C-alpha cells in the first residue's frame, strides 16, 4: 500500500510550472476579443489556436457569452445516451467497448461540440501530431475541450509518445458512469485531463445530485444517469490547492469544499465568473514561498493520513475533528481500492514467468507423446499417465491468456498495441502449443466445425495481432526457415485435418447429393494445397507424419478415394515417401 | 539520531574545515592562479583550493541546463548493468580540464599526505571534479594513495543523478562534504534552465565578484531584478522538488508523466554529505541525496506572507559570502543535528526535541517534513531477492531428469529477471551491483545456466526466427551479471563472455556454410579467447571432449594446417 498521498506535490508541480497560466491567459485573450457580456448572444462555443515556435501550442475553447451557474442551469443537465448518439452523431462511438457498451454525455456539451464539428475536423488533422499541445477551455468551453481531446486521443498516432494535455477551468461534469469508465479503462487517456475547480465556482459541482455526493461510497455507484468525474482534479481554495484522482473522493470534496465557502455568501454571486487568474497568481506565490502550519494530531502520524489532512486543509474543508477524521478514513479506503485495481492492470508480466513453467510442462508432454502418435493424437486418444498434468497446465494457461487478451482489448489502440507486441511471442507460442489440444477435445466429443463453432475468440485475436505485427509485403527472405519447426505454424492445422477426414467419410458413405460431394472435393483440394504450402515453408511440425497420426490416417483414406491415377504435388510427396526426409 | 561532534561524524577535523574555508576564499583573491595550495609544516594534510569564476560562460554553456556526458574522463560515473553514462555541467568540466595538467604536478608533490580539495562558489565544482579524478586515478593498478577529501562552500550542483548513484556504489560519497547556508541562492541556481535566468545571471554573479564594482552592493541586492531572479530560481526548485517527491511517494497518477513532458526539469542532483547552516549556528547534516534536494527547496520558503520577499532575496545573495565567518562560530558551538532516521521524523513542530528545534530552525512545515520522510527508502530486497540466495543453482546439476532441471531453470530465470527489472528502475541499493556475494552468485548462475539457455535457443531454432543468440536472444540477466563481474574485476568490457561460448560455436558452425577462409580472423580471435578462458579456469575443459559439438566442428571444418598451429592445440592433445 502506498504510504503517502502525493496529491499536494503533484498540485504544486502543476502550479509552479507555467502550464495553468499559459492556458488561462489564452482563455482571457479569447474572451476579451469576443465581448462575452452581451447577454443577447446565442450560446455557442468559440475556439482559437495559439501556436508559438518552441513552446506548446494551445487550443482554447470558451463560451460565446458569459456562462454562469444560472445560465448553465437553464441549458439543462440532461444526458444523451450513446444509443441516441449513434443515430445522429456517432463520432464518440469508439468509447463503447464490449464490457462497457453504453455511456451518456451532457446534452449541451455534445450539442455545442457537434455544432463545431465541421470546423474542428480540419483542425484536428492540422494538429495531427503537434507536440507539445495544450487543449484548454473555461466552463462549457472546457466540456468541449475535453470532448475534442478525447476525439484527438482516439486518432493519435500509435507511435506518438507525447500526449496532449487538456486543462479545463470551472467546467461542469460531462458524462455518466459509462463515460467515466470508458476513460478510466484507458489509463493513459485519463492521464491527459486536468480539471481546475475553485471552491467559489458553482459550476463544477452543479450536476452532482445530492444523493450522489453525500453517500460515502458504494451505494451510489449503482445509480445510473448521474454525472461522474474523470481525470485529475485540481481543487483550489483561497488558501491553497491540491489534486485528487480517485473519483468518489473528488465528488465528495467538490461538494464539501464549496459548501464551506458558499455558506455565508449571497446567491447573486452565482452570476459572477470566477477569476481564475487572480487565484492562480496568488496560489502560485503562496505554494512556493510560504510554508504551511505544522500542527498535527497524534493519530495523524501516519504519513498518508497526515498528507490527506493537509490536503483537506488546503481546500478549506474545515469540519469538526471527528468529521474530518471520517473523511480521511473514507478517502484512505477508496484510494486503496482504486490503487489495487490500477496495479492489477499494470503488472501482468510477473505472471508471465510462471506461465513459462506451464509451457515447459506441456513441452515435456509433447516429448513423451511422440511415441504414442504425436502430441495431437495422443492427447485425443491415448490415456498416457502425464496427460492429467498436461490438462492441468493447459487450463492454467488458457485462463491466463484469456484474461490477458481481454485486458489488451480494453485498452486504447495505441497502448493496446504496444502491450500486444510485448506479449506477442509468448502468446503465439501458447496458441501453437495449446490450441491443438482444444481441437482434440472438440473433435473427440464428436463435434464438427471447430473453426466456426468451437474456436475461442482469444485465439483469433492472438492470431490477428501476429498478422498486424508482421511487416507488410509477406515474409522477409532472410527469415525463411531451413528446417522444420517444432510446432506447426498454423495452430488450426489439426482442425483442418479433422474436417478433411470428415469430408472423406462423407465421400465414402456416398449418400449425399452431388452438390455436397463437389464441395467436399473442393475442400479436400484446398487442404492438399495448404499442406504442401506448409511443408514447403517448413512451417509444419514433422510430427504430422508419424504413422499413427490423424494426418496419416487421412492420407490413407484419401489415397483410396482419389485412386492411383490422380496426381498432385501432395500425392507425389506422400507416395514417394519424400516426407520421411522432412525434418 | 547519531550524535557526536561534527568532525568525527563526517571524518574531517573542524580546524581543517576552517582552514579550507579560509583558503577557498583566499583563492578568489589570487588572480591568474589555477589554485592555491597550503601545507603547514608537520601537518599530514595538504589543502588545494580552487577559485571561482564570475563570467556567465563559466557557469552555463549552451542552452537548457548546460549539461554534457562525462564520458571517458570519469569512467566510474555510470550505472553498470543499465550502462547509462552520467551528465555533468559542461562549463565546469571545461574549466577543470584547463587546470588538469598543473593539478597533476601539484598532486605528485603531495607525496604521502592526504589531499583536501576545497572550493567556494563555482570553485566548488572544480574541487568536486578534481576529487573524482583523483579517485578514478586511484583505481589504476599500483596506486594506493590516501583517500582524498572534498569540501565545498556554497557550491552549485555539478552532476546528474548518476553521480549519487555511482558514488554510493563505489563508496566514495562520504569523501564529499558540502556546506550550504540556509538562504544561499547559489546551490540552487543549477535547478533553473539557463534561458529563464539568462538576463539576470551576469549581474547576480558580479555581486559575488570581489573585483567588480557591484561587489556586495546593496543597490544590486535590493534591486527588483534580484527579487525576480530569486523567484525564478525558487519556482524551478519547487517544480523539481515536487516532481521528485511525487516519484518518491510512489505517485500512481499518470498525469505526472503527461505533465512532465511539458516542463523542463533540471537533471542536476546533490550527492555526498550536506551540512545546512543557519545564522544561529545550527548545523544540520544530511547524507540522503533525495532529502538534500527537498531541503534545497524547502529551506528557502518564507515563514509567513508578511515576510519581506525582497529582503529574503537580498539575503539569499549575502549568505553566499558569509561562509568563512559563520563557520568559525558554528563549528565552535557544535549545535549539530544529524538527519539520518528520516522515517521517524516528527511531522508536527510542537514536539520538543533537538531534532525538532533544528527542523524549525530550517523552517520546515509539515509538508516539507512529509517530503523528507518519503526520501527514506525501504529497498524492496523482497522475498524474491532473498530467496535466490538460498536457491541452490547447483541443484540443476543434481537433477537427473532433464525435465525437472528445465523447470528449475525457468524458476530461477524468473527470480533473476525480477532483480534486473528492479535494477532498471534503480530500486535496489546503489551498491547492489558491487556486492561480492551477488557477483559470485550471478557469475556461477551465468556459467551454469546460460549454456542450457543457449542449447534451448538453438534447439528450438530461434536463431532462424529471431536472429543470432548474442545479438537478439541473450537475456538481460546474463548481460547484467557479466557486466557486474567485468566492473568488479576491472576487465575490459565484453571480455567476460565465457558463458556464451556455445552460442559462438553455434554461430561459427552455421554461418558462411562453415567455410574456413571467410572466417579465419573470427576463428583466430575466438580461439584466443577460449585459450584465455580455459587457462583461467573460467571455462571447463569438457568443451574439448571428442563428442562435444565444439570438437566435432573444429576437427571437421577447420583445415589441419590451422589446427596444428592453433593455440588450443595444447589442450586438445592427440
Coordinates of C-alpha atoms in Angstrom, one line a residue, chain B residues 34-566:
Chain B
X34 CA 44.6 27.9 -11.2
X35 CA 44.5 27.0 -7.5
X36 CA 46.2 27.7 -4.1
X37 CA 47.8 25.0 -2.0
X38 CA 48.7 25.1 1.6
X39 CA 50.7 22.6 3.6
X40 CA 51.6 23.5 7.1
X41 CA 54.8 22.0 8.4
X42 CA 54.3 18.7 10.0
X43 CA 50.7 18.5 9.1
X44 CA 49.5 15.2 7.5
X45 CA 47.3 17.1 5.0
X46 CA 47.6 19.4 2.1
X47 CA 44.8 21.7 1.1
X48 CA 44.3 22.6 -2.6
X49 CA 41.7 25.4 -3.1
X50 CA 40.2 26.4 -6.4
X51 CA 38.9 29.9 -7.2
X52 CA 35.5 30.5 -8.7
X53 CA 34.8 32.3 -11.9
X54 CA 32.2 35.1 -12.3
X55 CA 31.6 35.0 -16.0
X56 CA 28.3 33.5 -17.2
X57 CA 30.1 31.4 -19.8
X58 CA 31.9 29.6 -17.0
X59 CA 28.6 28.6 -15.4
X60 CA 26.4 27.6 -18.3
X61 CA 27.4 26.5 -21.8
X62 CA 24.8 26.4 -24.5
X63 CA 21.1 26.3 -23.8
X64 CA 19.0 24.3 -21.4
X65 CA 20.9 23.3 -18.3
X66 CA 24.3 23.2 -19.9
X67 CA 24.9 19.5 -19.3
X68 CA 27.1 17.1 -21.2
X69 CA 28.1 13.5 -20.9
X70 CA 31.1 12.9 -18.7
X71 CA 32.3 10.0 -20.9
X72 CA 35.8 8.8 -20.6
X73 CA 37.1 11.4 -18.2
X74 CA 35.2 9.8 -15.3
X75 CA 34.6 6.1 -16.3
X76 CA 33.0 5.2 -12.9
X77 CA 30.2 7.7 -13.2
X78 CA 27.7 5.4 -14.9
X79 CA 25.4 2.5 -14.0
X80 CA 26.8 -0.9 -14.5
X81 CA 24.0 -3.1 -15.8
X82 CA 22.0 -0.3 -17.4
X83 CA 25.1 1.3 -18.7
X84 CA 23.9 4.8 -18.5
X85 CA 26.6 7.5 -18.6
X86 CA 26.4 10.4 -16.1
X87 CA 25.9 14.0 -17.1
X88 CA 27.8 17.0 -15.7
X89 CA 27.9 20.7 -16.3
X90 CA 29.9 21.3 -19.4
X91 CA 31.3 24.6 -18.4
X92 CA 32.7 23.2 -15.1
X93 CA 34.2 20.2 -16.9
X94 CA 35.9 22.5 -19.4
X95 CA 37.3 24.7 -16.6
X96 CA 38.5 21.5 -14.8
X97 CA 40.3 20.2 -17.9
X98 CA 42.1 23.6 -18.3
X99 CA 43.8 23.2 -14.9
X100 CA 44.2 19.4 -15.0
X101 CA 47.8 19.4 -16.1
X102 CA 49.1 21.8 -13.4
X103 CA 46.9 20.0 -10.9
X104 CA 48.6 16.7 -11.8
X105 CA 52.0 18.2 -10.9
X106 CA 50.7 19.6 -7.6
X107 CA 49.2 16.2 -6.6
X108 CA 52.5 14.5 -7.3
X109 CA 54.2 16.9 -4.8
X110 CA 51.7 15.9 -2.1
X111 CA 53.6 12.6 -1.6
X112 CA 52.2 10.7 1.4
X113 CA 49.9 13.5 2.6
X114 CA 46.1 13.4 2.4
X115 CA 44.8 15.9 -0.1
X116 CA 41.9 18.2 0.7
X117 CA 40.3 19.7 -2.4
X118 CA 38.3 22.8 -1.5
X119 CA 36.3 25.4 -3.3
X120 CA 33.8 28.2 -2.7
X121 CA 31.1 29.0 -5.1
X122 CA 32.0 27.9 -8.6
X123 CA 35.3 26.8 -7.3
X124 CA 33.3 24.0 -5.6
X125 CA 32.6 22.1 -8.8
X126 CA 36.3 22.2 -9.7
X127 CA 37.1 20.7 -6.3
X128 CA 34.5 18.0 -6.8
X129 CA 35.7 17.1 -10.3
X130 CA 39.3 17.1 -9.0
X131 CA 38.4 14.7 -6.2
X132 CA 36.6 12.5 -8.6
X133 CA 39.5 12.5 -11.0
X134 CA 41.9 11.6 -8.1
X135 CA 39.6 8.7 -7.0
X136 CA 39.5 7.4 -10.6
X137 CA 43.3 7.6 -10.8
X138 CA 43.5 5.6 -7.5
X139 CA 41.7 2.7 -9.2
X140 CA 44.6 2.2 -11.6
X141 CA 47.0 -0.6 -10.8
X142 CA 49.9 0.1 -8.5
X143 CA 48.4 3.1 -6.8
X144 CA 47.5 3.1 -3.2
X145 CA 47.0 6.7 -2.3
X146 CA 45.5 8.1 0.9
X147 CA 41.8 8.8 0.2
X148 CA 41.2 12.5 -0.5
X149 CA 38.5 14.7 0.9
X150 CA 36.5 17.3 -0.9
X151 CA 35.0 20.2 0.9
X152 CA 32.8 22.9 -0.8
X153 CA 31.1 26.1 0.4
X154 CA 28.0 27.2 -1.4
X155 CA 28.9 25.2 -4.5
X156 CA 26.4 25.0 -7.4
X157 CA 25.2 21.5 -8.3
X158 CA 27.6 19.7 -10.7
X159 CA 26.3 16.3 -11.9
X160 CA 23.1 14.4 -12.6
X161 CA 21.5 11.5 -10.7
X162 CA 24.2 9.2 -11.9
X163 CA 26.6 10.9 -9.5
X164 CA 24.9 10.0 -6.3
X165 CA 24.2 6.5 -7.7
X166 CA 27.8 5.8 -8.8
X167 CA 29.5 7.5 -5.8
X168 CA 27.5 5.5 -3.3
X169 CA 28.1 2.3 -5.3
X170 CA 31.8 2.9 -5.2
X171 CA 31.7 4.0 -1.5
X172 CA 33.1 7.4 -2.4
X173 CA 30.2 9.5 -1.4
X174 CA 31.5 10.2 2.1
X175 CA 34.6 11.9 0.7
X176 CA 32.4 14.8 -0.4
X177 CA 31.3 17.4 2.1
X178 CA 29.2 20.4 1.2
X179 CA 28.4 23.4 3.4
X180 CA 25.3 25.3 2.4
X181 CA 23.9 28.4 4.2
X182 CA 20.1 28.1 4.6
X183 CA 19.4 31.0 2.3
X184 CA 22.3 30.9 -0.1
X185 CA 20.9 31.0 -3.6
X186 CA 23.9 29.6 -5.4
X187 CA 23.5 25.9 -4.6
X188 CA 20.0 26.3 -6.2
X189 CA 20.9 28.1 -9.3
X190 CA 21.5 25.0 -11.4
X191 CA 17.9 23.9 -10.8
X192 CA 16.8 26.5 -13.3
X193 CA 17.1 26.4 -17.1
X194 CA 19.7 28.9 -18.4
X195 CA 17.1 30.6 -20.6
X196 CA 15.0 31.5 -17.7
X197 CA 17.8 33.4 -15.8
X198 CA 19.9 34.4 -18.7
X199 CA 19.1 38.1 -18.3
X200 CA 19.8 38.4 -14.6
X201 CA 22.7 36.0 -14.1
X202 CA 25.6 38.3 -15.2
X203 CA 24.6 41.0 -12.7
X204 CA 24.0 38.5 -9.9
X205 CA 27.4 37.0 -10.5
X206 CA 29.0 40.4 -10.4
X207 CA 27.6 40.8 -6.9
X208 CA 29.9 38.0 -5.8
X209 CA 32.9 39.2 -7.6
X210 CA 35.4 40.9 -5.3
X211 CA 36.8 42.8 -8.3
X212 CA 33.5 44.1 -9.6
X213 CA 32.1 47.5 -8.8
X214 CA 28.9 45.6 -7.9
X215 CA 30.6 43.6 -5.2
X216 CA 28.2 43.3 -2.3
X217 CA 26.4 46.4 -3.4
X218 CA 23.1 46.9 -1.7
X219 CA 21.8 48.6 -4.9
X220 CA 22.1 45.2 -6.6
X221 CA 20.7 43.2 -3.7
X222 CA 17.7 45.4 -3.3
X223 CA 17.0 45.7 -7.0
X224 CA 13.8 44.3 -8.4
X225 CA 15.9 42.2 -10.7
X226 CA 17.3 40.3 -7.7
X227 CA 13.8 39.6 -6.5
X228 CA 12.9 38.4 -9.9
X229 CA 15.9 36.1 -10.1
X230 CA 15.1 34.7 -6.7
X231 CA 11.5 34.0 -7.7
X232 CA 12.6 32.1 -10.8
X233 CA 15.1 30.0 -9.0
X234 CA 12.6 29.3 -6.3
X235 CA 9.9 28.3 -8.8
X236 CA 12.2 25.9 -10.6
X237 CA 13.4 24.4 -7.3
X238 CA 9.8 24.0 -6.3
X239 CA 8.9 22.2 -9.5
X240 CA 11.9 19.8 -9.2
X241 CA 11.3 19.1 -5.5
X242 CA 7.6 18.4 -6.1
X243 CA 8.4 16.2 -9.0
X244 CA 11.0 14.2 -7.0
X245 CA 8.6 14.0 -4.1
X246 CA 5.8 12.6 -6.3
X247 CA 8.1 9.9 -7.5
X248 CA 9.4 9.1 -4.1
X249 CA 5.9 8.9 -2.7
X250 CA 5.1 6.3 -5.4
X251 CA 2.6 8.6 -7.1
X252 CA 0.5 6.4 -9.4
X253 CA -1.3 9.3 -11.1
X254 CA -0.2 9.1 -14.7
X255 CA -0.9 12.8 -15.1
X256 CA 2.6 13.2 -13.5
X257 CA 4.1 11.7 -16.6
X258 CA 2.0 13.7 -19.0
X259 CA 2.8 17.0 -17.3
X260 CA 6.5 16.1 -17.1
X261 CA 6.5 16.2 -20.9
X262 CA 5.5 19.8 -20.8
X263 CA 8.1 21.2 -18.4
X264 CA 11.9 21.4 -18.2
X265 CA 13.3 19.8 -15.2
X266 CA 16.9 20.2 -14.1
X267 CA 19.0 17.0 -14.4
X268 CA 21.3 18.1 -11.5
X269 CA 21.3 16.2 -8.2
X270 CA 23.2 16.6 -5.0
X271 CA 25.5 13.9 -3.6
X272 CA 27.8 13.4 -0.7
X273 CA 27.3 14.8 2.8
X274 CA 25.4 18.2 3.0
X275 CA 25.6 20.4 6.0
X276 CA 23.0 23.1 6.1
X277 CA 23.9 26.1 8.3
X278 CA 21.7 28.7 9.8
X279 CA 22.8 32.1 11.1
X280 CA 22.0 30.9 14.6
X281 CA 24.8 28.4 14.4
X282 CA 22.7 25.4 13.8
X283 CA 24.3 22.7 11.7
X284 CA 22.1 20.1 10.1
X285 CA 23.9 17.1 8.5
X286 CA 22.1 15.2 5.7
X287 CA 23.5 12.3 3.7
X288 CA 20.5 11.2 1.8
X289 CA 20.7 12.9 -1.6
X290 CA 16.9 12.8 -2.1
X291 CA 16.5 14.6 1.2
X292 CA 19.1 17.2 0.3
X293 CA 17.2 18.0 -2.8
X294 CA 14.0 18.6 -0.9
X295 CA 15.8 20.7 1.7
X296 CA 17.4 22.9 -1.0
X297 CA 13.9 24.0 -1.8
X298 CA 12.1 23.9 1.5
X299 CA 14.7 25.8 3.5
X300 CA 14.2 28.8 1.3
X301 CA 10.4 29.0 2.0
X302 CA 9.3 32.1 3.9
X303 CA 7.6 31.7 7.3
X304 CA 4.7 33.9 6.6
X305 CA 3.2 36.1 4.0
X306 CA 4.2 39.1 6.0
X307 CA 7.9 38.4 5.5
X308 CA 9.6 40.8 3.1
X309 CA 10.3 38.9 -0.1
X310 CA 12.7 41.5 -1.4
X311 CA 14.7 41.3 1.8
X312 CA 14.9 37.5 1.6
X313 CA 16.1 37.8 -2.0
X314 CA 18.8 40.1 -0.8
X315 CA 19.7 37.8 2.0
X316 CA 20.0 34.9 -0.5
X317 CA 22.8 36.8 -2.2
X318 CA 24.5 37.9 1.0
X319 CA 24.6 34.4 2.5
X320 CA 26.7 33.2 -0.3
X321 CA 29.6 35.3 1.1
X322 CA 29.5 34.6 4.8
X323 CA 30.8 31.0 5.0
X324 CA 34.2 31.8 6.4
X325 CA 32.8 33.9 9.2
X326 CA 29.7 31.8 10.0
X327 CA 31.6 28.6 10.1
X328 CA 34.2 29.9 12.6
X329 CA 31.3 30.4 15.0
X330 CA 29.1 27.4 14.2
X331 CA 32.0 25.0 14.5
X332 CA 32.7 26.3 18.0
X333 CA 29.1 26.0 19.1
X334 CA 28.6 22.5 17.8
X335 CA 24.8 22.6 17.6
X336 CA 24.8 19.7 15.3
X337 CA 21.8 17.6 14.3
X338 CA 22.0 14.6 12.0
X339 CA 19.0 13.9 9.9
X340 CA 19.6 10.2 9.3
X341 CA 16.5 8.5 10.6
X342 CA 14.2 10.1 8.1
X343 CA 11.3 7.7 8.6
X344 CA 11.0 8.8 12.2
X345 CA 11.0 12.5 11.5
X346 CA 8.3 14.2 13.6
X347 CA 5.6 15.7 11.4
X348 CA 4.4 18.3 13.9
X349 CA 6.5 21.2 15.0
X350 CA 5.2 21.1 18.6
X351 CA 7.2 18.1 19.7
X352 CA 10.1 19.2 21.7
X353 CA 13.4 17.6 20.8
X354 CA 16.7 18.7 19.4
X355 CA 15.8 17.5 16.0
X356 CA 12.6 19.5 16.1
X357 CA 14.4 22.6 17.1
X358 CA 16.7 22.1 14.1
X359 CA 13.8 21.5 11.7
X360 CA 12.0 24.6 13.0
X361 CA 15.2 26.5 12.6
X362 CA 15.4 25.4 9.0
X363 CA 11.7 26.4 8.7
X364 CA 10.2 23.1 7.7
X365 CA 6.5 22.8 7.5
X366 CA 4.6 19.5 7.8
X367 CA 4.5 19.3 4.0
X368 CA 8.3 19.6 3.9
X369 CA 8.6 17.0 6.6
X370 CA 6.4 14.6 4.7
X371 CA 8.7 15.1 1.7
X372 CA 11.7 14.3 3.8
X373 CA 10.1 11.2 5.2
X374 CA 9.4 9.8 1.8
X375 CA 13.1 10.0 1.0
X376 CA 13.7 7.1 3.3
X377 CA 13.5 4.1 1.1
X378 CA 12.9 0.7 2.3
X379 CA 14.5 -1.2 -0.5
X380 CA 12.4 -4.0 -1.9
X381 CA 15.0 -6.6 -1.5
X382 CA 11.8 -8.6 -1.1
X383 CA 11.5 -12.3 -0.8
X384 CA 12.4 -12.9 -4.4
X385 CA 15.8 -11.4 -3.9
X386 CA 16.5 -13.2 -0.7
X387 CA 15.1 -16.4 -2.0
X388 CA 17.5 -16.5 -4.8
X389 CA 20.4 -16.6 -2.4
X390 CA 19.1 -19.7 -0.9
X391 CA 18.3 -21.3 -4.1
X392 CA 21.0 -23.7 -5.0
X393 CA 21.7 -23.2 -8.6
X394 CA 23.8 -26.4 -8.5
X395 CA 20.6 -28.3 -7.8
X396 CA 20.3 -28.1 -11.5
X397 CA 23.2 -30.4 -12.0
X398 CA 22.0 -33.0 -9.5
X399 CA 18.6 -33.3 -11.1
X400 CA 19.0 -36.4 -13.2
X401 CA 15.9 -35.7 -15.2
X402 CA 16.1 -33.2 -17.9
X403 CA 12.7 -32.0 -17.4
X404 CA 12.9 -31.0 -13.8
X405 CA 16.2 -29.3 -14.5
X406 CA 14.3 -27.3 -17.1
X407 CA 11.6 -26.2 -14.7
X408 CA 14.2 -25.3 -12.1
X409 CA 15.9 -23.3 -14.8
X410 CA 12.8 -21.4 -15.6
X411 CA 12.0 -20.6 -11.9
X412 CA 15.5 -19.3 -11.4
X413 CA 15.3 -17.2 -14.5
X414 CA 12.1 -15.6 -13.2
X415 CA 13.8 -14.6 -10.0
X416 CA 16.7 -13.1 -11.8
X417 CA 14.5 -11.2 -14.2
X418 CA 12.8 -9.6 -11.3
X419 CA 16.1 -8.4 -9.8
X420 CA 17.1 -7.0 -13.2
X421 CA 13.8 -5.2 -13.5
X422 CA 14.4 -3.6 -10.1
X423 CA 17.8 -2.5 -11.2
X424 CA 16.5 -1.0 -14.3
X425 CA 14.2 1.2 -12.2
X426 CA 17.0 2.0 -9.8
X427 CA 15.0 0.4 -7.0
X428 CA 17.9 -1.6 -5.4
X429 CA 20.6 0.0 -3.2
X430 CA 23.2 1.8 -5.2
X431 CA 25.9 -0.6 -4.2
X432 CA 24.0 -3.7 -5.1
X433 CA 25.9 -4.4 -8.3
X434 CA 29.2 -4.3 -6.4
X435 CA 28.3 -6.7 -3.7
X436 CA 30.7 -9.6 -3.7
X437 CA 28.1 -12.3 -2.9
X438 CA 25.9 -11.2 -5.7
X439 CA 28.6 -11.0 -8.2
X440 CA 29.7 -14.5 -7.3
X441 CA 26.1 -15.8 -7.3
X442 CA 25.5 -14.2 -10.7
X443 CA 28.7 -15.5 -12.2
X444 CA 28.0 -19.0 -11.1
X445 CA 24.5 -18.8 -12.3
X446 CA 25.5 -17.5 -15.6
X447 CA 28.2 -20.1 -16.2
X448 CA 26.0 -22.9 -15.2
X449 CA 22.7 -22.0 -16.8
X450 CA 23.4 -19.8 -19.8
X451 CA 24.7 -22.8 -21.8
X452 CA 21.3 -24.5 -21.2
X453 CA 19.5 -21.4 -22.4
X454 CA 21.8 -21.3 -25.5
X455 CA 21.1 -25.0 -26.2
X456 CA 17.4 -24.4 -25.9
X457 CA 17.6 -21.4 -28.2
X458 CA 19.3 -23.3 -30.9
X459 CA 17.2 -26.5 -30.3
X460 CA 14.1 -24.5 -30.9
X461 CA 15.7 -22.9 -33.9
X462 CA 15.0 -19.5 -32.6
X463 CA 18.1 -18.3 -34.4
X464 CA 16.1 -18.9 -37.6
X465 CA 13.1 -16.8 -36.4
X466 CA 14.8 -14.1 -34.4
X467 CA 18.5 -14.0 -35.2
X468 CA 21.8 -15.0 -33.5
X469 CA 21.6 -15.5 -29.8
X470 CA 24.3 -13.0 -28.9
X471 CA 22.6 -10.2 -30.8
X472 CA 18.9 -10.9 -30.5
X473 CA 18.3 -13.6 -27.9
X474 CA 20.6 -13.0 -24.9
X475 CA 18.6 -12.3 -21.8
X476 CA 19.4 -9.2 -19.7
X477 CA 20.1 -11.4 -16.6
X478 CA 23.2 -12.7 -18.3
X479 CA 24.3 -9.3 -19.7
X480 CA 24.0 -7.6 -16.4
X481 CA 25.7 -10.3 -14.3
X482 CA 28.6 -10.3 -16.8
X483 CA 28.9 -6.5 -16.5
X484 CA 29.0 -6.8 -12.7
X485 CA 31.9 -9.1 -12.8
X486 CA 33.7 -7.1 -15.5
X487 CA 33.3 -3.9 -13.4
X488 CA 34.4 -5.6 -10.1
X489 CA 37.5 -7.2 -11.6
X490 CA 38.2 -4.2 -13.9
X491 CA 38.1 -6.3 -17.0
X492 CA 37.6 -4.7 -20.4
X493 CA 34.0 -4.6 -21.5
X494 CA 32.8 -7.7 -23.2
X495 CA 35.8 -9.8 -22.2
X496 CA 33.9 -11.9 -19.6
X497 CA 31.6 -13.6 -22.0
X498 CA 32.8 -17.1 -21.4
X499 CA 29.3 -18.3 -20.7
X500 CA 28.4 -17.5 -24.3
X501 CA 31.0 -20.0 -25.6
X502 CA 28.4 -22.3 -27.0
X503 CA 26.5 -19.5 -28.8
X504 CA 29.7 -18.5 -30.6
X505 CA 30.3 -22.1 -31.5
X506 CA 26.8 -22.4 -32.9
X507 CA 27.1 -19.2 -34.9
X508 CA 30.5 -20.2 -36.3
X509 CA 29.1 -23.6 -37.2
X510 CA 26.2 -22.2 -39.2
X511 CA 27.5 -19.0 -40.7
X512 CA 29.0 -18.8 -44.2
X513 CA 28.3 -22.5 -44.7
X514 CA 31.1 -23.2 -42.3
X515 CA 33.8 -22.2 -44.8
X516 CA 37.1 -21.5 -43.1
X517 CA 38.6 -18.9 -45.4
X518 CA 35.8 -16.4 -45.0
X519 CA 36.0 -16.5 -41.2
X520 CA 39.7 -17.1 -40.4
X521 CA 40.1 -13.9 -38.4
X522 CA 37.0 -14.5 -36.5
X523 CA 38.0 -18.0 -35.6
X524 CA 41.5 -17.0 -34.6
X525 CA 40.1 -14.4 -32.2
X526 CA 37.6 -16.8 -30.8
X527 CA 40.4 -19.4 -30.2
X528 CA 42.4 -16.8 -28.3
X529 CA 39.5 -16.0 -26.1
X530 CA 38.9 -19.7 -25.5
X531 CA 42.5 -20.1 -24.6
X532 CA 42.3 -17.4 -22.1
X533 CA 39.1 -18.7 -20.5
X534 CA 40.3 -22.2 -20.3
X535 CA 43.7 -21.2 -18.8
X536 CA 41.9 -19.1 -16.2
X537 CA 39.6 -22.0 -15.5
X538 CA 36.6 -19.9 -16.4
X539 CA 35.6 -22.5 -18.9
X540 CA 35.8 -26.2 -18.2
X541 CA 38.0 -28.4 -20.3
X542 CA 35.0 -30.6 -21.0
X543 CA 34.4 -28.5 -24.1
X544 CA 37.3 -30.4 -25.7
X545 CA 35.7 -33.8 -25.3
X546 CA 35.6 -35.5 -28.6
X547 CA 31.8 -35.9 -28.8
X548 CA 31.1 -32.3 -27.9
X549 CA 29.8 -30.0 -30.7
X550 CA 32.8 -27.8 -30.5
X551 CA 35.3 -30.6 -31.2
X552 CA 33.2 -32.1 -33.9
X553 CA 33.1 -28.8 -35.7
X554 CA 36.7 -28.0 -35.0
X555 CA 38.0 -31.3 -36.3
X556 CA 35.7 -31.5 -39.3
X557 CA 35.6 -27.9 -40.6
X558 CA 39.0 -26.4 -39.9
X559 CA 42.0 -27.3 -42.1
X560 CA 44.6 -29.4 -40.4
X561 CA 47.2 -26.7 -41.1
X562 CA 45.3 -24.3 -38.9
X563 CA 44.6 -26.9 -36.2
X564 CA 48.3 -27.7 -35.9
X565 CA 49.2 -24.1 -35.3
X566 CA 46.2 -23.3 -33.1

